[in-house]
Coordinates of C-alpha atoms in Angstrom, one line a residue:
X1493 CA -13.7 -50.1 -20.4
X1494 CA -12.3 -46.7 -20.1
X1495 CA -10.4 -45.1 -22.7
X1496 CA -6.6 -45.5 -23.5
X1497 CA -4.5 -42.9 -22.5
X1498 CA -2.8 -41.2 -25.7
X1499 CA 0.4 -41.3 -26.2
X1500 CA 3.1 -38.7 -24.2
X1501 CA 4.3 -36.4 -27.3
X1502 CA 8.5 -36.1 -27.2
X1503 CA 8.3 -32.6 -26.0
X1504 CA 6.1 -33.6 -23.2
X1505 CA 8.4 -36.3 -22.2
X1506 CA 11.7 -34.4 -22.6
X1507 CA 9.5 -31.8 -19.8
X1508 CA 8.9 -34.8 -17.3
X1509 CA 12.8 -35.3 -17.4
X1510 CA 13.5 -32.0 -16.9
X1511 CA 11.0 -31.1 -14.2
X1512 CA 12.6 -34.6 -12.7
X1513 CA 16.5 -33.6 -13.3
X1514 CA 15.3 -30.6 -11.2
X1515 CA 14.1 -32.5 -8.3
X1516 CA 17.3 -34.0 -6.9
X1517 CA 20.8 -34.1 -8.1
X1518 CA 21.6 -36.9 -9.5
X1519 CA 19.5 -39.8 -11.8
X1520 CA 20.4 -42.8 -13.3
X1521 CA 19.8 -43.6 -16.9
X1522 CA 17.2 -46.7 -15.1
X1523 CA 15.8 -44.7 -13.0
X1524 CA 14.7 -41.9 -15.2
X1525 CA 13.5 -45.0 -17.4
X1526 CA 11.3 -46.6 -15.0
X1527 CA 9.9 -42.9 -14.3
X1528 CA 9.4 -42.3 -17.9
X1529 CA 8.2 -45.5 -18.9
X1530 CA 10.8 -45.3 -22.1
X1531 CA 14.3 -47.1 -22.6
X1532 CA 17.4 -45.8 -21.4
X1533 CA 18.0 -45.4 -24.9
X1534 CA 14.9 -43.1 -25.1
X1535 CA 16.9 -41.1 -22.3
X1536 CA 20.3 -40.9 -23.7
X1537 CA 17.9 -39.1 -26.9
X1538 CA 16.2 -36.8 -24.9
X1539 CA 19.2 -35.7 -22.5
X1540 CA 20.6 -35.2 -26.2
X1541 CA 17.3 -32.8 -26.5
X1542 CA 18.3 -31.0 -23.6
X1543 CA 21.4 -29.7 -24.2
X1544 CA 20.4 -29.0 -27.5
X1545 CA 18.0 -26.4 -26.1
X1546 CA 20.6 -24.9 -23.9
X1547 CA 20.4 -26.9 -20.8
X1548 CA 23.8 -27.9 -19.2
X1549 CA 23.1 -32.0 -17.9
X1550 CA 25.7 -33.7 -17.1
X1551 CA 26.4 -37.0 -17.2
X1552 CA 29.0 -39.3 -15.3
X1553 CA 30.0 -43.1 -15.6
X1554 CA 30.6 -45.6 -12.9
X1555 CA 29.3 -46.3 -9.1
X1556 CA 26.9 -43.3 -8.2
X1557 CA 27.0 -41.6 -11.5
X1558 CA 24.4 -40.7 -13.4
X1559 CA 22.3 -37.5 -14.9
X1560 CA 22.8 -34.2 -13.4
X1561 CA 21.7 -31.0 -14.0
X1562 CA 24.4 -28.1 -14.2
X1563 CA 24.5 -24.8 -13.3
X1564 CA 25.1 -21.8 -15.8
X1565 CA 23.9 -19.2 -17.8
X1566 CA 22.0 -21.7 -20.3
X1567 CA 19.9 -23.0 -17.5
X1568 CA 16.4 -21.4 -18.1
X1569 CA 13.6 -20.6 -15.5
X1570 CA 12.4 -23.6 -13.2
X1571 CA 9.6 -25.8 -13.8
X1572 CA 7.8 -26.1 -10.1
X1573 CA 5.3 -28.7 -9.6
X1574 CA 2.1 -27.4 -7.5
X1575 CA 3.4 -27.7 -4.0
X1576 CA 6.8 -26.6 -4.9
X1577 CA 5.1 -23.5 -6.6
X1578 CA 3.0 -22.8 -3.2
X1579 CA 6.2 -22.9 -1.0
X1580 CA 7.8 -20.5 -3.2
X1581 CA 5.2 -17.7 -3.4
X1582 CA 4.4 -18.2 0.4
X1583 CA 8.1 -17.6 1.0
X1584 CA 8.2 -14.7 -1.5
X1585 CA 5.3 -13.0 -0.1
X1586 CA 7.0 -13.3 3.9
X1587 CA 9.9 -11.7 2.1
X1588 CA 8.3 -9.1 1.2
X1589 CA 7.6 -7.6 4.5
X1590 CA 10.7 -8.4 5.6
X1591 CA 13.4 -6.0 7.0
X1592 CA 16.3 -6.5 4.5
X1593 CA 15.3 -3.4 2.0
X1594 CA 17.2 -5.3 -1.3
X1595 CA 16.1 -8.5 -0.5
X1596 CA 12.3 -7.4 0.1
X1597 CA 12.6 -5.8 -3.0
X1598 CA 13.8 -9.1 -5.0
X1599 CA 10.4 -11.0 -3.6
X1600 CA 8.2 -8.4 -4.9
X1601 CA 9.8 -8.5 -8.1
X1602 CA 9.8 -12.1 -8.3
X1603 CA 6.6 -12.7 -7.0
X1604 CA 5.0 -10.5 -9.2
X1605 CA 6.6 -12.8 -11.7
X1606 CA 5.2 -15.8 -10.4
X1607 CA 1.8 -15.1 -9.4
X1608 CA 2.0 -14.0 -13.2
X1609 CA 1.5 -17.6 -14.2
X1610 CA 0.2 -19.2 -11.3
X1611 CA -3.2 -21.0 -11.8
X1612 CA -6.1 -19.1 -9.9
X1613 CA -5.9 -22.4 -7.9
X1614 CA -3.0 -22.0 -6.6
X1615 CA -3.2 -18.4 -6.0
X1616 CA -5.9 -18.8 -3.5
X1617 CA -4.3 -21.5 -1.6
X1618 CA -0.9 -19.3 -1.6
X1619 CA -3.3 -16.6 -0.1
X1620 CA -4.6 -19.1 2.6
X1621 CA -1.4 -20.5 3.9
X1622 CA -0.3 -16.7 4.1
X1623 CA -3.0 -15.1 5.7
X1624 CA -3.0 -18.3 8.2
X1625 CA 0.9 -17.8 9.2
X1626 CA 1.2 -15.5 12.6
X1627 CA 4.5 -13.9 12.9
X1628 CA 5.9 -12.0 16.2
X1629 CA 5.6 -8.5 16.5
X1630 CA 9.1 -7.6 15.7
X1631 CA 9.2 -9.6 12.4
X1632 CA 5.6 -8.8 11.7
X1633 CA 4.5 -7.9 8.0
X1634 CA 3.4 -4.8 7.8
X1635 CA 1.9 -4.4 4.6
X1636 CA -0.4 -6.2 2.4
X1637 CA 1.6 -8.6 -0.6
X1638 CA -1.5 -8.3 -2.2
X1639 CA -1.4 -4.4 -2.9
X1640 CA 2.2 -5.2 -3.5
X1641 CA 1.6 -6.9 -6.0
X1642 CA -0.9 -4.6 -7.6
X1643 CA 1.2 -1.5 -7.6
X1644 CA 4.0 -3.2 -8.8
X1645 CA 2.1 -4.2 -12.1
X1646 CA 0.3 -1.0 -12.5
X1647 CA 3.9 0.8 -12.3
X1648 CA 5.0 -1.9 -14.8
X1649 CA 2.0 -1.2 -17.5
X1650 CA 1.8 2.5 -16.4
X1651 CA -2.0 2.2 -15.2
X1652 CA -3.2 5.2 -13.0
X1653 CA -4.8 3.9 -9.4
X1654 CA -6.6 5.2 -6.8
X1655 CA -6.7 4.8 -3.4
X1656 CA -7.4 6.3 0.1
X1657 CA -4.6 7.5 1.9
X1658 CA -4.2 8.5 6.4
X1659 CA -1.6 11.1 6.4
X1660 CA 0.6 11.5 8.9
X1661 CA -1.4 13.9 11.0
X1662 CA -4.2 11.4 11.0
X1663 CA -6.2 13.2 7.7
X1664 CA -7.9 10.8 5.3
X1665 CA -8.2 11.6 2.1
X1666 CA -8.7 9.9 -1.7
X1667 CA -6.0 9.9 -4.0
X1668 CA -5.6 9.3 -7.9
X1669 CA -2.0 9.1 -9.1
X1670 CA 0.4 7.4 -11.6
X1671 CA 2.7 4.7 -10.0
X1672 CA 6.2 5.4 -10.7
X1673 CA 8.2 3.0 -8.6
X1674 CA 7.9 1.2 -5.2
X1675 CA 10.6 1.8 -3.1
X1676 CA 11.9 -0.1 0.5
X1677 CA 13.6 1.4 2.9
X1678 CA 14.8 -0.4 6.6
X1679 CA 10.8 -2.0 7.4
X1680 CA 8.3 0.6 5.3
X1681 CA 7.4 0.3 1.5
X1682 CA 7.0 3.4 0.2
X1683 CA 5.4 4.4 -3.6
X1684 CA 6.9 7.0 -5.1
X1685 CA 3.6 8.5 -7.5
X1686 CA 2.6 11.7 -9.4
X1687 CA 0.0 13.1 -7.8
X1688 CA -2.7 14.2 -10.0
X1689 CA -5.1 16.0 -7.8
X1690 CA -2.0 18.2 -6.5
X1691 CA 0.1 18.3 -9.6
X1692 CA 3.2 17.3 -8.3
X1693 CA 5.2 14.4 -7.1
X1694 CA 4.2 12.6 -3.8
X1695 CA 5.6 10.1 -1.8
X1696 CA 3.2 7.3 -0.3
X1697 CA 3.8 4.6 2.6
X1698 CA 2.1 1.9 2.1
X1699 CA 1.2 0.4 5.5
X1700 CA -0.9 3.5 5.2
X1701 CA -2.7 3.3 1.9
X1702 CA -6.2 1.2 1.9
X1703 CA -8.9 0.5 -0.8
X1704 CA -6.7 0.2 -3.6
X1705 CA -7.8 0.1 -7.2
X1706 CA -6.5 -0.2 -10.2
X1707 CA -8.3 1.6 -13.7
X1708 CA -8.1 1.0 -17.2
X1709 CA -6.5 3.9 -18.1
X1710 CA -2.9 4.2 -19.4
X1711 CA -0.8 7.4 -18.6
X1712 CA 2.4 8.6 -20.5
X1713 CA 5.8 8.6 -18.9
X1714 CA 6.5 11.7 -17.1
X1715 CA 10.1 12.6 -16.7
X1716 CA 11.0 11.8 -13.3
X1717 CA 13.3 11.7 -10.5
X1718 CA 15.3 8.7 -9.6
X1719 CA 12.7 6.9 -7.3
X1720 CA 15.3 5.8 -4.8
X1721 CA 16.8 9.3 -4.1
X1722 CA 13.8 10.7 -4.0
X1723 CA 11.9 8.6 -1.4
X1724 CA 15.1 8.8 0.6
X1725 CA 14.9 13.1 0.9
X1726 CA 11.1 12.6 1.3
X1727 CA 11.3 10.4 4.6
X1728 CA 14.4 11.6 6.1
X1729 CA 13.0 15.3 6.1
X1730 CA 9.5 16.2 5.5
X1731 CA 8.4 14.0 8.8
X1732 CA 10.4 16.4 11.5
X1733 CA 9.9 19.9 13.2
X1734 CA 13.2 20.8 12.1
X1735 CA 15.0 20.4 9.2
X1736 CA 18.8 20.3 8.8
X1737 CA 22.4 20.5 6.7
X1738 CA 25.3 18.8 8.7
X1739 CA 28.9 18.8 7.2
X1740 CA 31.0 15.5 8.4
X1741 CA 34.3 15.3 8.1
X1742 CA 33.9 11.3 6.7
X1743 CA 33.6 9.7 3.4
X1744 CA 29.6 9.1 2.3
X1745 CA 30.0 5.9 2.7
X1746 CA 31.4 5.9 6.4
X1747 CA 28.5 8.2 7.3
X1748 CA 25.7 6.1 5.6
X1749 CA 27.4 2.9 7.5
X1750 CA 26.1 5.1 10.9
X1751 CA 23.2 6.7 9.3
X1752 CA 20.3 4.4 8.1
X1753 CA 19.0 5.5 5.2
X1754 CA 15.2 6.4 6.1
X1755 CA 17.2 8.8 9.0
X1756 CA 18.6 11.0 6.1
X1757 CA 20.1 11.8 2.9
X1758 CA 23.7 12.0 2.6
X1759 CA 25.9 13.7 -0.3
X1760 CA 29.3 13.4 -1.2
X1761 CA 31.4 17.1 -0.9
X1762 CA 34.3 17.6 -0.5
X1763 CA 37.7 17.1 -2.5
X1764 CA 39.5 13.7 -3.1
X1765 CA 42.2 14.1 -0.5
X1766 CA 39.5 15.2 1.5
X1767 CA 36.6 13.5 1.6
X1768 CA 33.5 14.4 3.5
X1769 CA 30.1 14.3 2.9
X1770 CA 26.3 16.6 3.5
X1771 CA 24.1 14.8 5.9
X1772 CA 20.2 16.4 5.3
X1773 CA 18.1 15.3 8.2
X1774 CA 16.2 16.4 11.2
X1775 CA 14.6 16.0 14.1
X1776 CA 11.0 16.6 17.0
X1777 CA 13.4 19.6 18.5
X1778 CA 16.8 21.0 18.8
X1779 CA 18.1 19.0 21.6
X1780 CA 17.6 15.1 20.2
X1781 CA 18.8 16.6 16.7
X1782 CA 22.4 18.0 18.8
X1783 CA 22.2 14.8 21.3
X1784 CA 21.5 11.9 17.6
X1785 CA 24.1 13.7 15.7
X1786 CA 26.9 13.5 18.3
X1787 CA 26.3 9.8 18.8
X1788 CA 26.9 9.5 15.2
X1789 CA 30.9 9.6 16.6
X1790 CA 32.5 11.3 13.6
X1791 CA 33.7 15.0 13.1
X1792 CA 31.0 17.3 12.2
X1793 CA 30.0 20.9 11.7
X1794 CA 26.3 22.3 11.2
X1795 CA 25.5 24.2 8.3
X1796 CA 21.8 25.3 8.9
X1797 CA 19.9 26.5 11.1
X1798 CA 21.8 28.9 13.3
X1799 CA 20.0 27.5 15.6
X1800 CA 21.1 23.7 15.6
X1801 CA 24.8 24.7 15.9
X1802 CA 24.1 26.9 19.3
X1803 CA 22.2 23.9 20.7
X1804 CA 25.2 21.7 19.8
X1805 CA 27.6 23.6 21.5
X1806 CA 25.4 23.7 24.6
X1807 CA 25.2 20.4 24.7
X1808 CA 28.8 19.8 24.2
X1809 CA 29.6 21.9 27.6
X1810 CA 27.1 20.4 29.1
X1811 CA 28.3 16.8 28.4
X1812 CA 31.9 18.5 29.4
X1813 CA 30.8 19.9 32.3
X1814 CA 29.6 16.3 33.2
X1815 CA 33.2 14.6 32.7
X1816 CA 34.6 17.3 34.8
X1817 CA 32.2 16.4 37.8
X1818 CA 30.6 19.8 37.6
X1819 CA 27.4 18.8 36.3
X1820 CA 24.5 21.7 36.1
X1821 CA 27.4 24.5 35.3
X1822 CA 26.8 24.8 31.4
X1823 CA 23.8 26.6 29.9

């Protein structure tokens, strides 16, 4: 004969009933009985156990009443039963390639706070399923949750890494840093790092970054710019020929409606009865820079270079010239 199975201990009952009220919206005192194997009495005890602990359940009399579990700031965090706990980090790891910046963000955070407590189990099938889902090219995750993951904890407990790093102009090279913040902007994670080997701060993009690993070895908080900001100038400048200061005649927040974020920085200036606002951007040469800004349809004037605002108005008597049916006149 095999041995009886103890007995359940209150608090692991009055966790059944929870992870149970969580599962659909409404029980009946019977039904959570039967499920419980206790009275309806037992029920009325533990929903009494419930609220006691913060949790808003409530109940109803009559033809399709019954237990349900409200919504508020009492409810805490969600008890997920194995497969609910896979279709979660799954979905939370697709998120995090995904191309909504704030949303993409919220995964990472998340997930990093679930895989925190996920059993090594479960974390290698998460990792199956995910590695097993193709997506199309234009929705296609472009970097690894996995590294994700471990950046985000090593910003978190301030642990220096290391990794190899392709820059932009193809050069590999090795770099140790200290993980500030991970930043997302339009379909690129970047990691915004202090760059021991060069003594300075550095930006990172991750779809770029390979071999990643993370020491031992604590660092102390460095003062720091704000992450965001910072990333933003980083991308929207450093990657162009030519750099450049454009004056619209617009509130910020009309220009950054036009201007996505990763194309430039953009800086409130200007008085309250008139607002306008400093784009910093740039651009492979002259001509695109003079063609992107136009297109941009809002009142502008350059402020740097010299050279950008002669281009400008060449193309402007050029595109003039056009509308007049005397194409090929202007310079």
């Amino acid at each position: 004969m095999g041995q009886a199975r103890p007995p359940e201990s209150t608090t692991e009952r009055v966790l059944r009933l929870l992870a149970l009220l969580q599962q659909r919206p409404v029980w009946t005192g019977p039904e959570l009985a039967e499920r419980l194997g206790v009275t309806t009495r037992s029920i009325r005890r533990d929903v009494g156990r419930l609220r006691a602990l913060g949790y808003p359940v409530n109940a109803a009399q009559g033809v399709g009443g019954g237990y349900q579990l409200g919504a508020g700031k009492a409810l805490p965090p969600l008890l997920l039963d194995d497969e609910e706990a896979i279709a979660t980090a799954v979905s939370l790891r697709l998120a995090a390639g995904g191309t909504v910046a704030g949303a993409s963000e919220a995964a990472v955070r998340t997930l990093a706070k679930l895989d925190q407590v996920l059993p090594a189990r479960l974390r290698a099938e998460v990792r199956a399923l995910h590695d097993a889902i193709a997506t199309l090219e234009g929705t296609r995750i472009e970097v690894d949750a996995d590294a994700l993951l471990q950046l985000a904890r090593a910003s978190r407990d301030r642990l220096r890494v290391e990794f190899g790093y392709d820059a932009r102009d193809g050069v590999a090279s090795v770099r140790r840093a200290e993980p500030y913040a991970l930043v997302a902007t339009g379909r690129r994670w970047y990691l915004m790092a202090f760059d021991l080997d060069r003594d300075d701060w550095r930006t990172f993009r991750l779809d770029r970054l390979r071999d990643l690993r993370t020491s031992t070895f604590r660092y102390r908080p460095r003062d720091h710019p704000d992450p965001a900001d910072y990333v933003q100038r980083s991308i929207s400048r450093s990657p162009y020929a030519v750099d450049a200061r454009v004056r619209f005649h617009a509130p910020a927040a009309v220009v950054r409606e036009r201007v996505p974020a990763w194309v430039g920085a953009v800086t409130p200036d200007g008085p309250e009865d008139a607002p306008g606002c400093v784009l910093e951007t740039g651009g492979s040469d002259l001509d695109g820079l003079a063609f992107h800004l136009g297109l941009i349809g809002l009142d502008f004037e350059v402020l740097a270079p010299p050279q950008l605002r002669d281009r400008v108005a060449a193309v402007g008597a050029r595109l003039t010239a056009a509308a007049r049916g005397r194409g090929g006149v202007a310079p």
